[in-house]
Short mmCIF file of C-alpha atoms and ligand atoms in Angstrom, two decimals:
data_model
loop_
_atom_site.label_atom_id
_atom_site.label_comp_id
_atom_site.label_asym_id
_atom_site.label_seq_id
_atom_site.Cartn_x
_atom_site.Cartn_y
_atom_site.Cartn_z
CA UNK A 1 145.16 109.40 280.44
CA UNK A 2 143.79 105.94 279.87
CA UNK A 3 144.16 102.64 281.50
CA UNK A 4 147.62 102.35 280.48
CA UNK A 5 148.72 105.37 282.70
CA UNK A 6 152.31 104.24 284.11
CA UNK A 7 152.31 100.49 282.11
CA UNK A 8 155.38 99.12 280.90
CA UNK A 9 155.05 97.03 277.39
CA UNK A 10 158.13 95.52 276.09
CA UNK A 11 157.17 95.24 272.18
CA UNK A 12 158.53 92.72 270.26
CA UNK A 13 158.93 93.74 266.32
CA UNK A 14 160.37 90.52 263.96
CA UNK A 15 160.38 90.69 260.52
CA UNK A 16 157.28 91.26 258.62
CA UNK A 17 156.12 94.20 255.97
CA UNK A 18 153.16 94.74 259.24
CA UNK A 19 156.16 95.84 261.02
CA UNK A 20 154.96 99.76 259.66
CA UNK A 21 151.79 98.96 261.62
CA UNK A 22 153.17 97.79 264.59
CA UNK A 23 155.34 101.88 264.27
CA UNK A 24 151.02 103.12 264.80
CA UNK A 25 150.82 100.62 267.91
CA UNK A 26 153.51 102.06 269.65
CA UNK A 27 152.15 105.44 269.09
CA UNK A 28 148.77 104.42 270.34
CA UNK A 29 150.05 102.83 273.59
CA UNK A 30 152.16 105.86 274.04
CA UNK A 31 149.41 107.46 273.59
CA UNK A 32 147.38 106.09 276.21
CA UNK A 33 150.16 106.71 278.66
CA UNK A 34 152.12 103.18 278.65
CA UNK A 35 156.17 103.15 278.61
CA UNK A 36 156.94 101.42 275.80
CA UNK A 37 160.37 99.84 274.96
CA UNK A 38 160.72 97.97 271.95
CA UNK A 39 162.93 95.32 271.04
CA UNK A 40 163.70 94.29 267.18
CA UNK A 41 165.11 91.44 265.65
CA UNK A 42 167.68 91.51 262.87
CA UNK A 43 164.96 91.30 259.74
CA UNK A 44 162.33 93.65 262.07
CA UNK A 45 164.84 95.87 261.26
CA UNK A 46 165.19 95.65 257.23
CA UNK A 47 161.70 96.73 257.52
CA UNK A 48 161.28 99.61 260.04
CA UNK A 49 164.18 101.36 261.15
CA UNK A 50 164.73 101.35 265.31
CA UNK A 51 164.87 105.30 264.62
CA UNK A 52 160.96 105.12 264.02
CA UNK A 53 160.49 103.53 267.17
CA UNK A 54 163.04 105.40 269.36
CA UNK A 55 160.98 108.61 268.06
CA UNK A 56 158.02 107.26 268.87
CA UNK A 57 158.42 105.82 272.20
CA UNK A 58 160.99 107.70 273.36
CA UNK A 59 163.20 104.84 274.60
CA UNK A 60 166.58 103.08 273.05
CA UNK A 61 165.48 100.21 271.18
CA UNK A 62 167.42 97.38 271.77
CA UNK A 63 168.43 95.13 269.02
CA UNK A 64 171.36 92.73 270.54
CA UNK A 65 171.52 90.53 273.59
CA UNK A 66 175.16 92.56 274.19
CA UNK A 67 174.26 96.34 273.07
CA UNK A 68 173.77 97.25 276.72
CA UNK A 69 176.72 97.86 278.61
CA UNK A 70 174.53 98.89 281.42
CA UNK A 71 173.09 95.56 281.86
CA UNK A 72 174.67 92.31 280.57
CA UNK A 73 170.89 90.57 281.07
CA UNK A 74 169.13 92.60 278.78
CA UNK A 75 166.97 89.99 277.98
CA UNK A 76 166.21 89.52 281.81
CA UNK A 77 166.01 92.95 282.88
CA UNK A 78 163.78 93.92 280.16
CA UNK A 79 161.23 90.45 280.56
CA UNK A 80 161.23 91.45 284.01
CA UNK A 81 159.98 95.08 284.12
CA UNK A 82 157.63 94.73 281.38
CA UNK A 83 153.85 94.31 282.31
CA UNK A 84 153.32 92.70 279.00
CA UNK A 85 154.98 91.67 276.21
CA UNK A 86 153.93 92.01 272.82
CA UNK A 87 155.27 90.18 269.71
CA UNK A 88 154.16 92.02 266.16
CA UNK A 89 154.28 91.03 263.64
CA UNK A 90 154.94 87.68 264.67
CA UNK A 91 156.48 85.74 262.05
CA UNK A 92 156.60 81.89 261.73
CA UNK A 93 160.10 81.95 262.70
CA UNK A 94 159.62 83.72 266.42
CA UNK A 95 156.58 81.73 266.59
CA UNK A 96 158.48 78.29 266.23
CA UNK A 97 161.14 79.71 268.60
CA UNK A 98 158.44 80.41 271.49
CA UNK A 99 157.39 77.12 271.01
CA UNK A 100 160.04 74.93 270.97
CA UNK A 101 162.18 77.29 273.50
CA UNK A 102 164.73 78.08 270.92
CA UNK A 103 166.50 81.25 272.43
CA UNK A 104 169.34 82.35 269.56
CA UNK A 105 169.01 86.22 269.62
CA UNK A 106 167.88 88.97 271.88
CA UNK A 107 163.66 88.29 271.73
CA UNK A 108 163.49 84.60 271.73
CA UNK A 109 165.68 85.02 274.47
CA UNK A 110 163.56 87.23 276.29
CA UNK A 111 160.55 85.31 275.50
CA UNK A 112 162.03 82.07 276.77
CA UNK A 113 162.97 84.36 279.98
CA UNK A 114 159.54 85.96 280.66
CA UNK A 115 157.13 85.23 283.27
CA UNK A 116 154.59 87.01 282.84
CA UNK A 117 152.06 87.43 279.87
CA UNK A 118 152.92 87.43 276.00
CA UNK A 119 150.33 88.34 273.56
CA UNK A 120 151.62 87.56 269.83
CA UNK A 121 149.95 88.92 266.72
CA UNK A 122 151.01 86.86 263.59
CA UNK A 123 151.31 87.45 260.84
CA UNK A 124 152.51 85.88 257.30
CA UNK A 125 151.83 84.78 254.06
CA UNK A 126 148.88 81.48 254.38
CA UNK A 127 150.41 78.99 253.23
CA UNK A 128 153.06 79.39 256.05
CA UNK A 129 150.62 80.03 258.37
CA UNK A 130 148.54 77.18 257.51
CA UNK A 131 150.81 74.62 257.36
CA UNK A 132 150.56 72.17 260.09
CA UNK A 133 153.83 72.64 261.72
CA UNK A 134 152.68 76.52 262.11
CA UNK A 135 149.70 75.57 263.56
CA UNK A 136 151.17 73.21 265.46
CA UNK A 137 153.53 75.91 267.47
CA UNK A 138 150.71 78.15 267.43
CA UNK A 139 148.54 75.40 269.49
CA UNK A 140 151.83 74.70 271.37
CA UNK A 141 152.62 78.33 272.56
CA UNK A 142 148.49 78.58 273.06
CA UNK A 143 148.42 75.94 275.81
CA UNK A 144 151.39 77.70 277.55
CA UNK A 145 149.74 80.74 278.14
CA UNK A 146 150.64 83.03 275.22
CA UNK A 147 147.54 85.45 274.05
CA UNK A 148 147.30 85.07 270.06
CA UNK A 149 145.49 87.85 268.56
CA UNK A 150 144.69 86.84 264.87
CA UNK A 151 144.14 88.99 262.50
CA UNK A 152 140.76 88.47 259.80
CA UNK A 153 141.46 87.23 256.34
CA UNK A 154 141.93 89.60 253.69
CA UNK A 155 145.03 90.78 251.43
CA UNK A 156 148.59 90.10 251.85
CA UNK A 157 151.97 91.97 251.15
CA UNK A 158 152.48 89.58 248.57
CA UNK A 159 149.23 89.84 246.86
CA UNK A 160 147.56 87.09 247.87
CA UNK A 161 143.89 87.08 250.35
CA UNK A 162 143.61 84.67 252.67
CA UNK A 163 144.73 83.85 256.41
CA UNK A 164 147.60 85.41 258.25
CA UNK A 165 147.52 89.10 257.69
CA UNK A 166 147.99 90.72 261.30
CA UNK A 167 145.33 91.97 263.23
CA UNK A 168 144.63 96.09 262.89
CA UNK A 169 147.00 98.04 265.35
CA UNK A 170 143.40 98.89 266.73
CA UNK A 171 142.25 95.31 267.64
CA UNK A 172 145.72 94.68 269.11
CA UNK A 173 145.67 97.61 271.00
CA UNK A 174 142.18 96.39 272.91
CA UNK A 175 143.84 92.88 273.45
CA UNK A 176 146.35 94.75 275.59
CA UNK A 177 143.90 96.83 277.65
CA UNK A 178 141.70 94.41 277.86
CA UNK A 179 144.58 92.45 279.91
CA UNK A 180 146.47 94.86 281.71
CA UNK A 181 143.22 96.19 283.08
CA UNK A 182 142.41 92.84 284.13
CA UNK A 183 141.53 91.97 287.91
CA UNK A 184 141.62 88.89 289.30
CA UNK A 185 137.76 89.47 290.14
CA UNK A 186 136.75 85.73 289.83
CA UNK A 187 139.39 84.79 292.22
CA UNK A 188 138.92 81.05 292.85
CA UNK A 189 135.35 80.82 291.94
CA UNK A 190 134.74 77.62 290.54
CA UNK A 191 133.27 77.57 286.63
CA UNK A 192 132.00 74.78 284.57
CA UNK A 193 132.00 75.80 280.84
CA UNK A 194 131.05 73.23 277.82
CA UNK A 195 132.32 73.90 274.33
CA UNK A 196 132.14 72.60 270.73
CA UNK A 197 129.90 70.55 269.07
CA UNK A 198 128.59 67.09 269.66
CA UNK A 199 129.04 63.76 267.72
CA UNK A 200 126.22 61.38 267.12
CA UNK A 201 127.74 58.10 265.57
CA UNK A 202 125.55 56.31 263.18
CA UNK A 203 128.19 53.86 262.36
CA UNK A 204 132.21 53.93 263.33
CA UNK A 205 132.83 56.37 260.37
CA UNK A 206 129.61 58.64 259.90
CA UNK A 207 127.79 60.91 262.29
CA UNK A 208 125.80 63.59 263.04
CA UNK A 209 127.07 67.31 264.21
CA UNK A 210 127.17 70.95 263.84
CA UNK A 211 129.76 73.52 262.71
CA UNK A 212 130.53 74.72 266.22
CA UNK A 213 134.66 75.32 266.12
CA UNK A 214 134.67 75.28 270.28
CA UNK A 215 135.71 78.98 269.76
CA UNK A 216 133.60 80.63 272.09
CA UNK A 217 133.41 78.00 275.13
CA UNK A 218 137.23 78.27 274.97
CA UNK A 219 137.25 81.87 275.22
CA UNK A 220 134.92 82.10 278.07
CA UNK A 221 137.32 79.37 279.69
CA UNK A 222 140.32 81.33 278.98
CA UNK A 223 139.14 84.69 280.43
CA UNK A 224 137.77 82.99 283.14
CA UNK A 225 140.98 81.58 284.05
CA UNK A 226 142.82 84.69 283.48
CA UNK A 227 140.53 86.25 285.57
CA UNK A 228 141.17 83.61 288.35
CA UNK A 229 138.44 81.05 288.64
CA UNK A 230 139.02 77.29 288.76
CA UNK A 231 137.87 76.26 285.43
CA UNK A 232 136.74 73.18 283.86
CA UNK A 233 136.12 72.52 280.27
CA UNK A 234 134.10 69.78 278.89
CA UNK A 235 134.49 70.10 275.23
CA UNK A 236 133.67 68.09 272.45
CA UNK A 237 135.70 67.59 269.51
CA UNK A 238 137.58 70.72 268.33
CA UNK A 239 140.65 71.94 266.96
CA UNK A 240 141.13 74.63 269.55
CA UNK A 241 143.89 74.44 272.02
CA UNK A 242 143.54 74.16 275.97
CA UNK A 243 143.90 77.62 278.06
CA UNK A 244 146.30 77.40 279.91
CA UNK A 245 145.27 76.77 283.83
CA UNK A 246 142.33 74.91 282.65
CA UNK A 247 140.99 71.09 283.36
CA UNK A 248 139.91 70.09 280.34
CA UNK A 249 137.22 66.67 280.14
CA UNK A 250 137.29 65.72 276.26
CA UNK A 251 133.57 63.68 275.38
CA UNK A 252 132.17 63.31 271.82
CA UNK A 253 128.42 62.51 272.04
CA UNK A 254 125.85 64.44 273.62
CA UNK A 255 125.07 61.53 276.12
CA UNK A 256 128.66 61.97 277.39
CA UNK A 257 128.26 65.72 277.88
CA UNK A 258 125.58 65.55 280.01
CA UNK A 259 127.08 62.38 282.28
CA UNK A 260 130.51 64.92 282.67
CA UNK A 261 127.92 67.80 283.24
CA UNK A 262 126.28 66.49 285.84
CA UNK A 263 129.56 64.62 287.43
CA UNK A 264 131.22 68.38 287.32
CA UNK A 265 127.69 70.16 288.40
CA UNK A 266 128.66 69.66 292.17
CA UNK A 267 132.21 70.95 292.53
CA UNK A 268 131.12 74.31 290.45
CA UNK A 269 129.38 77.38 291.28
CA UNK A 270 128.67 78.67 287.55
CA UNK A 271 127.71 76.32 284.40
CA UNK A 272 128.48 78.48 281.07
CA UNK A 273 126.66 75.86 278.38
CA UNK A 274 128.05 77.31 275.18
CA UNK A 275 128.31 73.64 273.70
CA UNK A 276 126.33 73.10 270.36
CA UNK A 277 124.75 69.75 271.58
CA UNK A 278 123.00 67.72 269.52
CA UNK A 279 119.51 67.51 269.66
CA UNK A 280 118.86 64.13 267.76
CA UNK A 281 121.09 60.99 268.12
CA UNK A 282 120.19 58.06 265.90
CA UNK A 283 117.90 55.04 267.44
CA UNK A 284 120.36 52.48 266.59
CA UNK A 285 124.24 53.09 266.23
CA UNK A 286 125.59 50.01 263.89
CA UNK A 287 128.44 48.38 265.16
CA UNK A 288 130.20 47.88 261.73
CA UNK A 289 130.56 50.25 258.60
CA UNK A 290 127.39 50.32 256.93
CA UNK A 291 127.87 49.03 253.21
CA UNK A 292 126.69 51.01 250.20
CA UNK A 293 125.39 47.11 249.26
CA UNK A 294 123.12 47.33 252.02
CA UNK A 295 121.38 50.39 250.27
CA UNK A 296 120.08 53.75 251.33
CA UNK A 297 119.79 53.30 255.28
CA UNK A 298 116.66 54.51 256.55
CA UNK A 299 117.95 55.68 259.65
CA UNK A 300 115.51 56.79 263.05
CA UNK A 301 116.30 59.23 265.27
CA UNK A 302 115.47 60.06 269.04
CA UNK A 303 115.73 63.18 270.73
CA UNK A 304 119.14 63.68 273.03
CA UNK A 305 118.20 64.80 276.66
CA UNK A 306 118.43 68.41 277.29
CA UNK A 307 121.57 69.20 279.56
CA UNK A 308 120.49 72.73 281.11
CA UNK A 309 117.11 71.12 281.52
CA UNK A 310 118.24 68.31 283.55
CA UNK A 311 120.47 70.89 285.53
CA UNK A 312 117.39 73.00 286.40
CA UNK A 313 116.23 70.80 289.06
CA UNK A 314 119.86 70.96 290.52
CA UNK A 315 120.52 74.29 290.40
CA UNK A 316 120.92 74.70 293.75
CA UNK A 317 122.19 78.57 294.48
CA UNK A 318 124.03 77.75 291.02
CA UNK A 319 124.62 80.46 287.96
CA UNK A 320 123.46 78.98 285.26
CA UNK A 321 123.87 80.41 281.69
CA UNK A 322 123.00 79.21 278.13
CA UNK A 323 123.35 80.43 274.65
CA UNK A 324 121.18 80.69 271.77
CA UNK A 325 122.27 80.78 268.19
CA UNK A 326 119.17 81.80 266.25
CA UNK A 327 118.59 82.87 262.33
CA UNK A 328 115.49 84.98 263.27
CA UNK A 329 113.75 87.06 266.17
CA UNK A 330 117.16 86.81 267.71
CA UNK A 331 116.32 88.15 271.09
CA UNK A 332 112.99 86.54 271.32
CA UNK A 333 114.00 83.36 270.88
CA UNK A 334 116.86 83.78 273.42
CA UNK A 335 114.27 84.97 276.10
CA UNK A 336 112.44 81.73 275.36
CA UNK A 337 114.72 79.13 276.14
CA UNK A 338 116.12 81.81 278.85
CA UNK A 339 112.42 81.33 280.53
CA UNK A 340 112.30 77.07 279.75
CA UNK A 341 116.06 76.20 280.78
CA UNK A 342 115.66 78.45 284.21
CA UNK A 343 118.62 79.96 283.37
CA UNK A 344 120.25 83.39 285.12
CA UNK A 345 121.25 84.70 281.57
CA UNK A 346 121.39 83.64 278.09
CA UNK A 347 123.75 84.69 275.55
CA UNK A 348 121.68 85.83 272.29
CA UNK A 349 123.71 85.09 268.53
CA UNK A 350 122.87 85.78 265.69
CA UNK A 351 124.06 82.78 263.19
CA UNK A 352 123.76 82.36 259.58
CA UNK A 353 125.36 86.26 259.04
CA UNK A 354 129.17 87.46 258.06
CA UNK A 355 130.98 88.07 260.76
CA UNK A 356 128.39 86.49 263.17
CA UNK A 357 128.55 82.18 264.63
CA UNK A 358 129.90 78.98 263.85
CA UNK A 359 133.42 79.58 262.99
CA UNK A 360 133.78 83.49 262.83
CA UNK A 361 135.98 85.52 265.46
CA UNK A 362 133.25 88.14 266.33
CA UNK A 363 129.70 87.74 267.03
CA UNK A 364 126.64 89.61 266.66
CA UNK A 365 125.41 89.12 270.11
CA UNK A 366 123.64 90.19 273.62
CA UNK A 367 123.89 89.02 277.05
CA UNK A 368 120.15 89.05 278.08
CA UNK A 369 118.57 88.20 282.11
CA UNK A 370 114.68 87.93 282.51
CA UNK A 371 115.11 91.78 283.89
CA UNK A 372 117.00 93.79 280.75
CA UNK A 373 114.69 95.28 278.47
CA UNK A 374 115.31 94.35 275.59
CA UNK A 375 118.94 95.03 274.49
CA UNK A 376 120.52 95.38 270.86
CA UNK A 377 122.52 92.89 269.62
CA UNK A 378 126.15 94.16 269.22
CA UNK A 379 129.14 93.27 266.88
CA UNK A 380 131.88 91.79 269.75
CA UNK A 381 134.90 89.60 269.25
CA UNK A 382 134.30 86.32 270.89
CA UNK A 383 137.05 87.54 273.54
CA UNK A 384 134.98 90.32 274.27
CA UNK A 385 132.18 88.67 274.65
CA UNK A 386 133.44 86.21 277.30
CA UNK A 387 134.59 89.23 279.35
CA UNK A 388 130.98 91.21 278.75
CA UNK A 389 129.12 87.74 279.95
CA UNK A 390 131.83 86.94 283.08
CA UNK A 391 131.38 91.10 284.02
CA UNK A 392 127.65 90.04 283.95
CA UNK A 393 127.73 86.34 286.15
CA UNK A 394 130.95 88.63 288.60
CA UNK A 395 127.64 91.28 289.34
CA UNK A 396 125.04 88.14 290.11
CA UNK A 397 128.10 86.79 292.90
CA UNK A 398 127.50 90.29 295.05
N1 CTP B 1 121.47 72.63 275.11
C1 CTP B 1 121.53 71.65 276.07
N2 CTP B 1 121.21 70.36 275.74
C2 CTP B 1 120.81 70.05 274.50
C3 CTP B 1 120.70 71.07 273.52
C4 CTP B 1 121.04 72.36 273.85
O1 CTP B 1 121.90 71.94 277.20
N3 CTP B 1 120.51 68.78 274.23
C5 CTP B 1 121.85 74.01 275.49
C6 CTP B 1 122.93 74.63 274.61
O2 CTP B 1 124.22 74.35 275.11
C7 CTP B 1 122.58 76.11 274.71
C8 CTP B 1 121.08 76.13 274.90
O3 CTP B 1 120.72 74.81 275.32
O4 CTP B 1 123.17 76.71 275.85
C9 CTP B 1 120.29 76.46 273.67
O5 CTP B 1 120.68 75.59 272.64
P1 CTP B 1 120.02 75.68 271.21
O6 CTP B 1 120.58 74.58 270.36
O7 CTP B 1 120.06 77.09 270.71
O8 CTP B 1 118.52 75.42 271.55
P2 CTP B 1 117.63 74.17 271.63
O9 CTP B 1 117.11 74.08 273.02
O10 CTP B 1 118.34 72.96 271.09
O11 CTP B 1 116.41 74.61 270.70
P3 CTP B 1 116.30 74.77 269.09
O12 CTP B 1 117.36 73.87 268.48
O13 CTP B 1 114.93 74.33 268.81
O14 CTP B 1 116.52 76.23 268.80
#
C-alpha cells in the first residue's frame, strides 16, 4: 500500500470530455489505497456515467444535494470527511463558482462548505481559459488556498493546441500525495523568499528586466507555508497570485529588493533568493518620457549591489540559499556563486532549454551544498522542486 493507505478524497467530476481521465484517477488513488467518493455535476455526467465511477471506487456517487436520504447535508457530511478534495476536470463554470462563492448544486455547494484543502485541475478550451475573467477566478480561488494543478499546452477536444488541456491523471495524482503526505515539518520557522524579476526604469515608460514569471519564488513560498513556516515574500512584479498564509512586500527595482531584504533579514531564519535581480540599473533615470526628437539615447549603466552578497556579512546562524540559472556548465557555475555568495545551498537551472526556466512549469534542476558530489540535474516541476530544496534547508535545522 502507498501513502494513501486509509485517505479519504472526495473527487469532484464537472463537465469536461477529460472527465474519461479523471475515470483513470480514481482508479489510481484506489489503487494506492485511498477511499474515494466522487461527486458529479449534472454535465460531468453527459460525459462519464456515475456507473464508471461507482465500479471503480466502489462507493455511491452522489449527484444531488437531496439524493441522500441518509443525510440531508450531503454537501457537509461529505466536505467534512474528506482529506482532500479534488475538482477534475474543472471547468470555467465550477471555477467561477469557487470564486465568487456561488453554491447552486451539490459541488459548489460542497466547495463553498469545505475547510480543508481543494486542489482543482482545469481544464477547457483557451480561449475560455485565457480570458481575463477566467484568470481572474483562477487568481481569486489561488489566494484562498485552492491548489491549481495546470495541465501543459498541447491539443484540445475540440482540435485546437494551446492552454487549458488538464494535467495527466499521473501529474494530478503526485499533487495529491505530495499533500496528503505533507507534515507540518517547518512548523513556525520563519522564511524570507524573493521572487520575480526586477525593474530598472530608464524613463517612466521603459526599463530594464528579465523574463522571470515569479513562478518558482511563489512555489517555494507556497510549500513553505503549507508546510507551516511564517513566510514572507518580497516579489517583484509578476502576474502570479499570493499563497495563501503568506506576507507578501511588492518592490520593483533591484535597489528596493535589497532595502526589504535586509529590513526582513532580522525577523527570518532562512533567505530563499530565487528573485532574477537585475544586475545593471541605468546611471541616470530621466524624469520625463524620453522623446524620439531627442535621438538615440546613449544610455550608461552601473552595476546594482549584490543582495546575497550584502547578506553574507549578516548571516548570522542564518540559511541562506541562492539560485543559478545558467546556459552552460550548469553545475559548475552554480558551485561558483555557491562558494562567492557564502551560501548553505544553491539551486542549479538550466535556462535557455524546453521545459527548463523563465516561464516553464518544470525545471531541469539540482539542489547542490559545498559537500554533494556532484549531482545530475533532474527534470522536476517547480512544485517539486520547492519541496526537494525545503526537505534539504528542514535537514540543515537538525
Ligand atoms: N542575486 C542577488 N543580487 C543581485 C543579483 C543576483 O542577490 N544583484 C542573486 C539571485 O537572486 C540568485 C543568485 O544571486 O539567487 C545568482 O543570480 P544570477 O543572476 O544567476 O547570478 P549573478 O551573480 O548575477 O551572476 P551572472 O549574471 O554573472 O551569472
Amino acid at each position: 500500500m502507498s501513502d494513501l493507505a486509509g485517505k479519504k478524497v472526495l473527487l469532484g467530476v464537472c463537465g469536461g470530455i477529460s472527465a474519461y481521465k479523471v475515470a483513470e484517477l480514481a482508479r489510481l488513488l484506489v489503487k494506492a489505497g485511498a477511499d474515494v467518493k466522487v461527486m458529479m455535476t449534472e454535465s460531468g455526467q453527459k460525459f462519464v456515467t456515475p456507473l464508471t465511477f461507482r465500479t471503480l471506487t466502489g462507493n455511491p456517487v452522489a449527484t444531488t444535494l437531496w439524493s441522500d436520504p441518509g443525510s440531508p447535508f450531503p454537501h457537509i457530511s461529505m466536505s467534512d470527511e474528506a482529506d482532500l478534495i479534488v475538482v477534475a476536470p474543472a471547468t470555467a463554470n465550477i471555477i467561477a463558482k469557487m470564486a465568487g462563492g456561488i453554491a447552486d448544486d451539490l459541488l459548489s455547494t460542497t466547495l463553498l462548505a469545505a475547510r480543508g484543502t481543494v486542489i482543482v485541475a482545469p481544464a477547457m478550451n483557451t480561449r475560455m481559459y485565457l480570458n481575463p475573467a477566467t484568470r481572474n477566478n483562477m487568481r481569486r480561488i489561488g489566494e484562498m488556498g485552492a491548489i491549481i494543478v495546470e495541465g501543459c499546452e498541447g491539443e484540445l477536444a475540440c482540435r485546437t493546441e494551446g492552454a487549458g488541456r488538464m494535467a495527466e491523471p499521473a501529474e494530478i495524482m503526485s499533487a495529491i500525495e505530495r499533500e496528503l503526505s505533507l507534515s507540518a515539518d517547518l512548523d513556525s520557522r520563519r522564511i524570507l523568499v524573493t521572487a520575480g524579476p526586477t525593474r530598472e526604469y530608464i524613463d517612466p515608460v521603459r526599463f530594464l528586466s528579465n523574463p522571470s514569471t515569479g513562478m518558482m519564488g511563489y512555489a517555494v513560498a507556497e510549500r513553505a507555508a503549507r508546510r507551516g513556516a511564517r513566510v514572507t515574500l518580497i516579489s517583484g512584479p509578476v502576474d502570479v497570485p499570493c499563497p495563501a498564509g503568506v506576507t507578501l512586500i511588492s518592490v520593483v527595482s533591484a535597489a528596493e529588493m535589497l532595502t526589504s531584504v535586509l529590513e526582513n533579514l532580522e525577523g527570518s531564519e532562512v533567505l530563499v533568493m530565487a528573485a532574477a535581480v537585475a544586475d545593471y540599473t541605468p546611471v541616470e533615470k530621466s524624469a520625463s518620457k524620453m522623446k524620439k526628437t531627442g535621438g538615440v539615447p546613449e544610455l550608461k549603466f552601473e552595476a546594482t549591489d549584490d543582495i546575497l552578497k550584502a547578506v553574507a556579512p549578516r548571516k548570522d546562524g542564518r540559511i541562506v540559499v541562492g539560485f543559478a540559472a545558467e546556459t552552460d556548465d550548469v553545475v559548475a557555475n552554480a558551485r561558483k556563486k555557491l562558494a562567492e555568495k557564502k551560501l548553505d545551498l544553491i539551486v542549479a537551472n538550466k535556462v535557455g532549454e524546453a521545459g527548463s526556466g523563465f516561464g516553464s512549469t518544470t525545471d531541469l534542476a539540482a539542489v547542490v551544498s559545498v559537500d554533494d558530489p556532484d549531482p545530475a540535474l533532474v527534470l522536476v516541476s517547480k512544485t517539486e522542486l520547492a519541496d526537494l530544496l525545503l526537505d534539504r534547508i528542514r535537514g540543515l535545522f537538525t
